[in-house]
Amino acid sequence: MSFIVAIDGPAGSGKGTVTEIVSKKLNLTNIGSGAAYRCVALATIENNINISDTNKIIDLLDKINIEYKKENDKDLIYLNGIDVTKRIRESDVAKIVSQVSSIKEVRFKLNDIFRAQAKSQDVIMEGRDIGTYVFPNADVKIYLDASIEERANRRLKQNEELGITNMSYEEIYNNIKLRDKNDKEKEIGALKQAEDAIYIDSSNMTIEEVANRIIQIINKKRA
Ligand code: DC
């Protein structure tokens, strides 16, 4: 049986960065579920499909190939053979991704991909419904939270590091607020803390402090 770590939480809570650090330190394969939803959103844009045209988005699923790759110690995501790691962080994708992720057929397809990845290897997965729905029997479940202001600041910094400069603090703040609402009110796959998840508020913690705390929790469970 593989060992599964589920990290859930809202946009900008630090899940992505923390998961990357923990995955490297503990040699767990990092499967970013948000990135997969972003790939479907990007494919929707590239195929000029209107976000309200659910059937067309569902049809698109058969033509989408998503691959997680590690190159030079970097976690990359490929959509139909093209590296879209940076592209999926841009604002046009961010705007529609929550709506795309509300389509249940999209969730079923991506959940199949995630579960298949975890069959043969120890994984750490970050997302919204990993501990509640994708892997309800995960060995370790963390719910990572932070204030909206802090999360908007972090996303702004992350964008700068990626060379994305066309989104203001206000735009990011409003995007996060809207996505929180969508994410929490979604009919399926809603963002929710699993009953047996450990709650961590990272507002006043450094990324390293959060990562170390999670590593401690995992090591205790693995011992
Ligand atoms: O973590 P992120 O910001 O990259 O996530 C992008 C979007 O995908 C976000 O709006 C919520 C959605 N998502 C989801 O519905 N379920 C997941 N397990 C992960 C992300």
PDB file of C-alpha atoms and ligand atoms in Angstrom:
ATOM      1  CA  MET A   1       0.000   0.000   0.000  1.00  0.00           C
ATOM      2  CA  SER A   2       1.299   3.426  -0.870  1.00  0.00           C
ATOM      3  CA  PHE A   3       1.535   6.230   1.691  1.00  0.00           C
ATOM      4  CA  ILE A   4      -0.732   9.181   0.952  1.00  0.00           C
ATOM      5  CA  VAL A   5      -0.536  12.729   2.313  1.00  0.00           C
ATOM      6  CA  ALA A   6      -3.458  15.080   1.572  1.00  0.00           C
ATOM      7  CA  ILE A   7      -3.013  18.854   1.906  1.00  0.00           C
ATOM      8  CA  ASP A   8      -6.214  20.852   1.441  1.00  0.00           C
ATOM      9  CA  GLY A   9      -6.879  24.543   1.779  1.00  0.00           C
ATOM     10  CA  PRO A  10      -7.944  27.742  -0.004  1.00  0.00           C
ATOM     11  CA  ALA A  11      -6.128  29.521  -2.854  1.00  0.00           C
ATOM     12  CA  GLY A  12      -2.855  31.079  -1.750  1.00  0.00           C
ATOM     13  CA  SER A  13      -2.665  29.296   1.605  1.00  0.00           C
ATOM     14  CA  GLY A  14       0.837  28.129   0.712  1.00  0.00           C
ATOM     15  CA  LYS A  15      -0.164  24.558  -0.126  1.00  0.00           C
ATOM     16  CA  GLY A  16       1.729  24.502  -3.416  1.00  0.00           C
ATOM     17  CA  THR A  17       5.062  25.720  -2.051  1.00  0.00           C
ATOM     18  CA  VAL A  18       4.840  23.704   1.160  1.00  0.00           C
ATOM     19  CA  THR A  19       3.910  20.560  -0.733  1.00  0.00           C
ATOM     20  CA  GLU A  20       6.896  21.036  -3.032  1.00  0.00           C
ATOM     21  CA  ILE A  21       9.293  21.353  -0.076  1.00  0.00           C
ATOM     22  CA  VAL A  22       7.833  18.387   1.818  1.00  0.00           C
ATOM     23  CA  SER A  23       7.772  16.203  -1.301  1.00  0.00           C
ATOM     24  CA  LYS A  24      11.478  16.803  -1.923  1.00  0.00           C
ATOM     25  CA  LYS A  25      12.544  16.320   1.704  1.00  0.00           C
ATOM     26  CA  LEU A  26      10.551  13.130   2.175  1.00  0.00           C
ATOM     27  CA  ASN A  27      10.791  11.810  -1.380  1.00  0.00           C
ATOM     28  CA  LEU A  28       7.043  11.784  -2.008  1.00  0.00           C
ATOM     29  CA  THR A  29       5.697  12.317  -5.530  1.00  0.00           C
ATOM     30  CA  ASN A  30       3.980  15.688  -5.744  1.00  0.00           C
ATOM     31  CA  ILE A  31       0.685  15.713  -7.602  1.00  0.00           C
ATOM     32  CA  GLY A  32      -0.746  19.231  -7.789  1.00  0.00           C
ATOM     33  CA  SER A  33      -4.452  18.801  -8.369  1.00  0.00           C
ATOM     34  CA  GLY A  34      -5.126  22.525  -8.892  1.00  0.00           C
ATOM     35  CA  ALA A  35      -2.655  22.496 -11.789  1.00  0.00           C
ATOM     36  CA  ALA A  36      -4.676  19.754 -13.503  1.00  0.00           C
ATOM     37  CA  TYR A  37      -7.877  21.824 -13.184  1.00  0.00           C
ATOM     38  CA  ARG A  38      -5.956  24.771 -14.589  1.00  0.00           C
ATOM     39  CA  CYS A  39      -4.944  22.628 -17.592  1.00  0.00           C
ATOM     40  CA  VAL A  40      -8.593  21.908 -18.386  1.00  0.00           C
ATOM     41  CA  ALA A  41      -9.344  25.638 -18.064  1.00  0.00           C
ATOM     42  CA  LEU A  42      -6.460  26.449 -20.419  1.00  0.00           C
ATOM     43  CA  ALA A  43      -7.648  23.893 -22.964  1.00  0.00           C
ATOM     44  CA  THR A  44     -11.111  25.507 -22.774  1.00  0.00           C
ATOM     45  CA  ILE A  45      -9.584  28.895 -23.602  1.00  0.00           C
ATOM     46  CA  GLU A  46      -7.337  27.547 -26.359  1.00  0.00           C
ATOM     47  CA  ASN A  47     -10.270  25.830 -28.044  1.00  0.00           C
ATOM     48  CA  ASN A  48     -12.365  29.009 -27.883  1.00  0.00           C
ATOM     49  CA  ILE A  49     -15.031  27.280 -25.833  1.00  0.00           C
ATOM     50  CA  ASN A  50     -17.409  29.457 -23.873  1.00  0.00           C
ATOM     51  CA  ILE A  51     -17.238  28.736 -20.141  1.00  0.00           C
ATOM     52  CA  SER A  52     -21.001  28.205 -20.043  1.00  0.00           C
ATOM     53  CA  ASP A  53     -20.822  25.525 -22.765  1.00  0.00           C
ATOM     54  CA  THR A  54     -20.463  22.611 -20.360  1.00  0.00           C
ATOM     55  CA  ASN A  55     -21.034  19.900 -22.986  1.00  0.00           C
ATOM     56  CA  LYS A  56     -18.173  21.157 -25.139  1.00  0.00           C
ATOM     57  CA  ILE A  57     -15.858  21.214 -22.110  1.00  0.00           C
ATOM     58  CA  ILE A  58     -16.881  17.632 -21.303  1.00  0.00           C
ATOM     59  CA  ASP A  59     -16.160  16.588 -24.923  1.00  0.00           C
ATOM     60  CA  LEU A  60     -12.756  18.197 -24.611  1.00  0.00           C
ATOM     61  CA  LEU A  61     -11.774  15.814 -21.802  1.00  0.00           C
ATOM     62  CA  ASP A  62     -11.151  12.960 -24.261  1.00  0.00           C
ATOM     63  CA  LYS A  63      -8.658  15.103 -26.140  1.00  0.00           C
ATOM     64  CA  ILE A  64      -6.685  16.181 -23.102  1.00  0.00           C
ATOM     65  CA  ASN A  65      -3.498  14.510 -21.931  1.00  0.00           C
ATOM     66  CA  ILE A  66      -2.047  15.758 -18.643  1.00  0.00           C
ATOM     67  CA  GLU A  67       1.387  14.631 -17.477  1.00  0.00           C
ATOM     68  CA  TYR A  68       3.331  15.444 -14.319  1.00  0.00           C
ATOM     69  CA  LYS A  69       7.079  15.547 -14.937  1.00  0.00           C
ATOM     70  CA  LYS A  70      10.145  16.276 -12.868  1.00  0.00           C
ATOM     71  CA  GLU A  71      12.961  18.047 -14.747  1.00  0.00           C
ATOM     72  CA  ASN A  72      16.100  19.367 -13.023  1.00  0.00           C
ATOM     73  CA  ASP A  73      14.321  18.906  -9.686  1.00  0.00           C
ATOM     74  CA  LYS A  74      11.404  21.107 -10.851  1.00  0.00           C
ATOM     75  CA  ASP A  75       7.789  19.922 -10.890  1.00  0.00           C
ATOM     76  CA  LEU A  76       6.359  20.614 -14.340  1.00  0.00           C
ATOM     77  CA  ILE A  77       2.966  19.993 -15.880  1.00  0.00           C
ATOM     78  CA  TYR A  78       2.424  19.188 -19.543  1.00  0.00           C
ATOM     79  CA  LEU A  79      -0.800  19.598 -21.471  1.00  0.00           C
ATOM     80  CA  ASN A  80      -0.842  17.587 -24.699  1.00  0.00           C
ATOM     81  CA  GLY A  81       2.943  17.457 -24.774  1.00  0.00           C
ATOM     82  CA  ILE A  82       3.535  21.153 -24.044  1.00  0.00           C
ATOM     83  CA  ASP A  83       5.014  22.533 -20.810  1.00  0.00           C
ATOM     84  CA  VAL A  84       2.251  24.824 -19.442  1.00  0.00           C
ATOM     85  CA  THR A  85       3.601  25.198 -15.875  1.00  0.00           C
ATOM     86  CA  LYS A  86       3.836  28.970 -16.214  1.00  0.00           C
ATOM     87  CA  ARG A  87       0.969  29.555 -18.629  1.00  0.00           C
ATOM     88  CA  ILE A  88      -1.635  28.047 -16.284  1.00  0.00           C
ATOM     89  CA  ARG A  89      -0.856  30.701 -13.627  1.00  0.00           C
ATOM     90  CA  GLU A  90      -1.993  33.581 -15.850  1.00  0.00           C
ATOM     91  CA  SER A  91      -5.108  35.596 -15.094  1.00  0.00           C
ATOM     92  CA  ASP A  92      -7.336  34.312 -17.923  1.00  0.00           C
ATOM     93  CA  VAL A  93      -6.935  30.781 -16.561  1.00  0.00           C
ATOM     94  CA  ALA A  94      -7.362  31.909 -12.925  1.00  0.00           C
ATOM     95  CA  LYS A  95     -10.636  33.614 -13.833  1.00  0.00           C
ATOM     96  CA  ILE A  96     -12.420  30.518 -15.146  1.00  0.00           C
ATOM     97  CA  VAL A  97     -10.729  27.632 -13.351  1.00  0.00           C
ATOM     98  CA  SER A  98     -13.147  27.479 -10.436  1.00  0.00           C
ATOM     99  CA  GLN A  99     -16.110  27.252 -12.815  1.00  0.00           C
ATOM    100  CA  VAL A 100     -14.373  24.545 -14.856  1.00  0.00           C
ATOM    101  CA  SER A 101     -13.686  22.614 -11.660  1.00  0.00           C
ATOM    102  CA  SER A 102     -17.401  22.710 -10.788  1.00  0.00           C
ATOM    103  CA  ILE A 103     -18.243  20.405 -13.695  1.00  0.00           C
ATOM    104  CA  LYS A 104     -18.644  16.950 -12.227  1.00  0.00           C
ATOM    105  CA  GLU A 105     -17.421  15.103 -15.327  1.00  0.00           C
ATOM    106  CA  VAL A 106     -14.200  17.124 -15.148  1.00  0.00           C
ATOM    107  CA  ARG A 107     -13.772  16.120 -11.499  1.00  0.00           C
ATOM    108  CA  PHE A 108     -14.407  12.425 -12.215  1.00  0.00           C
ATOM    109  CA  LYS A 109     -11.845  12.377 -15.013  1.00  0.00           C
ATOM    110  CA  LEU A 110      -9.173  14.174 -12.982  1.00  0.00           C
ATOM    111  CA  ASN A 111      -9.840  12.120  -9.850  1.00  0.00           C
ATOM    112  CA  ASP A 112      -9.213   8.970 -11.913  1.00  0.00           C
ATOM    113  CA  ILE A 113      -5.864  10.420 -13.001  1.00  0.00           C
ATOM    114  CA  PHE A 114      -4.932  11.295  -9.389  1.00  0.00           C
ATOM    115  CA  ARG A 115      -5.904   7.881  -7.993  1.00  0.00           C
ATOM    116  CA  ALA A 116      -3.995   6.085 -10.733  1.00  0.00           C
ATOM    117  CA  GLN A 117      -0.863   8.071  -9.843  1.00  0.00           C
ATOM    118  CA  ALA A 118      -1.126   7.032  -6.181  1.00  0.00           C
ATOM    119  CA  LYS A 119      -1.452   3.309  -6.868  1.00  0.00           C
ATOM    120  CA  SER A 120       2.218   2.593  -7.365  1.00  0.00           C
ATOM    121  CA  GLN A 121       4.019   5.349  -5.446  1.00  0.00           C
ATOM    122  CA  ASP A 122       3.948   7.325  -2.196  1.00  0.00           C
ATOM    123  CA  VAL A 123       2.340  10.670  -2.920  1.00  0.00           C
ATOM    124  CA  ILE A 124       1.620  14.074  -1.475  1.00  0.00           C
ATOM    125  CA  MET A 125      -1.339  15.836  -3.047  1.00  0.00           C
ATOM    126  CA  GLU A 126      -2.600  19.335  -2.555  1.00  0.00           C
ATOM    127  CA  GLY A 127      -6.049  20.544  -3.460  1.00  0.00           C
ATOM    128  CA  ARG A 128      -9.501  21.243  -2.077  1.00  0.00           C
ATOM    129  CA  ASP A 129     -11.155  17.863  -1.627  1.00  0.00           C
ATOM    130  CA  ILE A 130      -8.194  15.497  -1.420  1.00  0.00           C
ATOM    131  CA  GLY A 131      -8.746  14.486   2.216  1.00  0.00           C
ATOM    132  CA  THR A 132     -12.534  14.535   2.013  1.00  0.00           C
ATOM    133  CA  TYR A 133     -13.190  12.933  -1.367  1.00  0.00           C
ATOM    134  CA  VAL A 134     -10.225  11.906  -3.535  1.00  0.00           C
ATOM    135  CA  PHE A 135      -8.375  10.057  -0.757  1.00  0.00           C
ATOM    136  CA  PRO A 136     -10.695   9.771   2.259  1.00  0.00           C
ATOM    137  CA  ASN A 137      -8.316   7.138   3.680  1.00  0.00           C
ATOM    138  CA  ALA A 138      -5.164   9.251   3.315  1.00  0.00           C
ATOM    139  CA  ASP A 139      -2.531   8.483   5.967  1.00  0.00           C
ATOM    140  CA  VAL A 140      -2.032  12.159   6.830  1.00  0.00           C
ATOM    141  CA  LYS A 141      -4.527  14.976   6.254  1.00  0.00           C
ATOM    142  CA  ILE A 142      -3.693  18.649   6.681  1.00  0.00           C
ATOM    143  CA  TYR A 143      -6.002  21.656   6.270  1.00  0.00           C
ATOM    144  CA  LEU A 144      -3.832  24.688   5.580  1.00  0.00           C
ATOM    145  CA  ASP A 145      -5.405  28.124   6.011  1.00  0.00           C
ATOM    146  CA  ALA A 146      -4.368  31.818   6.040  1.00  0.00           C
ATOM    147  CA  SER A 147      -6.073  35.240   5.959  1.00  0.00           C
ATOM    148  CA  ILE A 148      -7.190  36.625   2.559  1.00  0.00           C
ATOM    149  CA  GLU A 149      -4.759  39.592   2.809  1.00  0.00           C
ATOM    150  CA  GLU A 150      -1.821  37.309   3.479  1.00  0.00           C
ATOM    151  CA  ARG A 151      -2.828  34.946   0.685  1.00  0.00           C
ATOM    152  CA  ALA A 152      -3.156  37.782  -1.849  1.00  0.00           C
ATOM    153  CA  ASN A 153       0.326  39.042  -0.900  1.00  0.00           C
ATOM    154  CA  ARG A 154       1.791  35.594  -1.355  1.00  0.00           C
ATOM    155  CA  ARG A 155       0.174  35.061  -4.766  1.00  0.00           C
ATOM    156  CA  LEU A 156       1.458  38.473  -5.886  1.00  0.00           C
ATOM    157  CA  LYS A 157       5.000  37.478  -4.895  1.00  0.00           C
ATOM    158  CA  GLN A 158       4.640  34.060  -6.539  1.00  0.00           C
ATOM    159  CA  ASN A 159       3.479  35.735  -9.769  1.00  0.00           C
ATOM    160  CA  GLU A 160       6.441  38.109  -9.668  1.00  0.00           C
ATOM    161  CA  GLU A 161       8.798  35.173  -9.331  1.00  0.00           C
ATOM    162  CA  LEU A 162       7.160  33.572 -12.359  1.00  0.00           C
ATOM    163  CA  GLY A 163       7.507  36.826 -14.299  1.00  0.00           C
ATOM    164  CA  ILE A 164       3.751  37.501 -14.335  1.00  0.00           C
ATOM    165  CA  THR A 165       3.315  41.235 -13.751  1.00  0.00           C
ATOM    166  CA  ASN A 166      -0.047  42.034 -15.305  1.00  0.00           C
ATOM    167  CA  MET A 167      -2.134  41.357 -12.159  1.00  0.00           C
ATOM    168  CA  SER A 168      -2.477  43.984  -9.416  1.00  0.00           C
ATOM    169  CA  TYR A 169      -2.878  43.250  -5.683  1.00  0.00           C
ATOM    170  CA  GLU A 170      -6.565  44.280  -5.924  1.00  0.00           C
ATOM    171  CA  GLU A 171      -7.160  41.978  -8.872  1.00  0.00           C
ATOM    172  CA  ILE A 172      -5.545  39.065  -7.050  1.00  0.00           C
ATOM    173  CA  TYR A 173      -7.412  39.860  -3.794  1.00  0.00           C
ATOM    174  CA  ASN A 174     -10.768  39.951  -5.599  1.00  0.00           C
ATOM    175  CA  ASN A 175      -9.936  36.794  -7.551  1.00  0.00           C
ATOM    176  CA  ILE A 176      -9.127  34.941  -4.328  1.00  0.00           C
ATOM    177  CA  LYS A 177     -12.305  36.162  -2.630  1.00  0.00           C
ATOM    178  CA  LEU A 178     -14.433  35.059  -5.558  1.00  0.00           C
ATOM    179  CA  ARG A 179     -12.659  31.720  -5.785  1.00  0.00           C
ATOM    180  CA  ASP A 180     -13.052  31.082  -2.042  1.00  0.00           C
ATOM    181  CA  LYS A 181     -16.793  31.577  -2.448  1.00  0.00           C
ATOM    182  CA  ASN A 182     -16.985  29.342  -5.534  1.00  0.00           C
ATOM    183  CA  ASP A 183     -14.711  26.722  -3.997  1.00  0.00           C
ATOM    184  CA  LYS A 184     -16.691  26.502  -0.753  1.00  0.00           C
ATOM    185  CA  GLU A 185     -20.130  26.530  -2.371  1.00  0.00           C
ATOM    186  CA  LYS A 186     -19.406  24.024  -5.134  1.00  0.00           C
ATOM    187  CA  GLU A 187     -21.936  21.203  -5.298  1.00  0.00           C
ATOM    188  CA  ILE A 188     -19.255  18.541  -5.435  1.00  0.00           C
ATOM    189  CA  GLY A 189     -15.617  18.696  -4.478  1.00  0.00           C
ATOM    190  CA  ALA A 190     -16.200  21.725  -2.276  1.00  0.00           C
ATOM    191  CA  LEU A 191     -13.370  23.033  -0.141  1.00  0.00           C
ATOM    192  CA  LYS A 192     -13.988  21.644   3.332  1.00  0.00           C
ATOM    193  CA  GLN A 193     -11.860  20.506   6.216  1.00  0.00           C
ATOM    194  CA  ALA A 194     -11.995  16.738   6.699  1.00  0.00           C
ATOM    195  CA  GLU A 195     -13.045  15.780  10.240  1.00  0.00           C
ATOM    196  CA  ASP A 196      -9.756  14.010  10.834  1.00  0.00           C
ATOM    197  CA  ALA A 197      -7.555  16.698   9.236  1.00  0.00           C
ATOM    198  CA  ILE A 198      -5.043  18.688  11.277  1.00  0.00           C
ATOM    199  CA  TYR A 199      -5.735  22.459  10.992  1.00  0.00           C
ATOM    200  CA  ILE A 200      -2.756  24.773  10.466  1.00  0.00           C
ATOM    201  CA  ASP A 201      -3.154  28.569  10.195  1.00  0.00           C
ATOM    202  CA  SER A 202      -0.080  29.731   8.280  1.00  0.00           C
ATOM    203  CA  SER A 203      -0.829  33.509   8.384  1.00  0.00           C
ATOM    204  CA  ASN A 204       2.013  34.177  10.821  1.00  0.00           C
ATOM    205  CA  MET A 205       4.284  31.300   9.925  1.00  0.00           C
ATOM    206  CA  THR A 206       7.074  31.121   7.381  1.00  0.00           C
ATOM    207  CA  ILE A 207       6.854  28.534   4.621  1.00  0.00           C
ATOM    208  CA  GLU A 208       9.742  26.633   6.269  1.00  0.00           C
ATOM    209  CA  GLU A 209       7.931  26.571   9.624  1.00  0.00           C
ATOM    210  CA  VAL A 210       4.805  25.165   7.986  1.00  0.00           C
ATOM    211  CA  ALA A 211       6.820  22.589   6.022  1.00  0.00           C
ATOM    212  CA  ASN A 212       8.702  21.484   9.157  1.00  0.00           C
ATOM    213  CA  ARG A 213       5.488  21.107  11.119  1.00  0.00           C
ATOM    214  CA  ILE A 214       3.998  18.929   8.362  1.00  0.00           C
ATOM    215  CA  ILE A 215       7.201  16.869   8.090  1.00  0.00           C
ATOM    216  CA  GLN A 216       7.022  16.239  11.855  1.00  0.00           C
ATOM    217  CA  ILE A 217       3.419  15.066  11.551  1.00  0.00           C
ATOM    218  CA  ILE A 218       4.249  12.753   8.621  1.00  0.00           C
ATOM    219  CA  ASN A 219       7.345  11.292  10.289  1.00  0.00           C
ATOM    220  CA  LYS A 220       5.382  10.549  13.448  1.00  0.00           C
ATOM    221  CA  LYS A 221       2.757   8.711  11.406  1.00  0.00           C
ATOM    222  CA  ARG A 222       5.336   6.825   9.352  1.00  0.00           C
ATOM    223  CA  ALA A 223       7.437   5.734  12.343  1.00  0.00           C
TER     224      ALA A 223
HETATM  225  O1   DC B   1      -4.761  25.399  -6.074  1.00  0.00           O
HETATM  226  P1   DC B   1      -5.045  26.198  -7.341  1.00  0.00           P
HETATM  227  O2   DC B   1      -5.238  27.660  -7.090  1.00  0.00           O
HETATM  228  O3   DC B   1      -4.048  25.942  -8.408  1.00  0.00           O
HETATM  229  O4   DC B   1      -6.455  25.628  -7.850  1.00  0.00           O
HETATM  230  C1   DC B   1      -7.064  26.070  -9.026  1.00  0.00           C
HETATM  231  C2   DC B   1      -8.572  25.835  -8.995  1.00  0.00           C
HETATM  232  O5   DC B   1      -8.864  24.443  -9.065  1.00  0.00           O
HETATM  233  C3   DC B   1      -9.296  26.382  -7.775  1.00  0.00           C
HETATM  234  O6   DC B   1     -10.220  27.370  -8.165  1.00  0.00           O
HETATM  235  C4   DC B   1     -10.055  25.239  -7.201  1.00  0.00           C
HETATM  236  C5   DC B   1      -9.885  24.117  -8.154  1.00  0.00           C
HETATM  237  N1   DC B   1      -9.528  22.875  -7.478  1.00  0.00           N
HETATM  238  C6   DC B   1     -10.535  22.002  -7.174  1.00  0.00           C
HETATM  239  O7   DC B   1     -11.691  22.291  -7.424  1.00  0.00           O
HETATM  240  N2   DC B   1     -10.238  20.812  -6.573  1.00  0.00           N
HETATM  241  C7   DC B   1      -8.972  20.492  -6.257  1.00  0.00           C
HETATM  242  N3   DC B   1      -8.693  19.323  -5.680  1.00  0.00           N
HETATM  243  C8   DC B   1      -7.933  21.401  -6.557  1.00  0.00           C
HETATM  244  C9   DC B   1      -8.250  22.594  -7.164  1.00  0.00           C
END
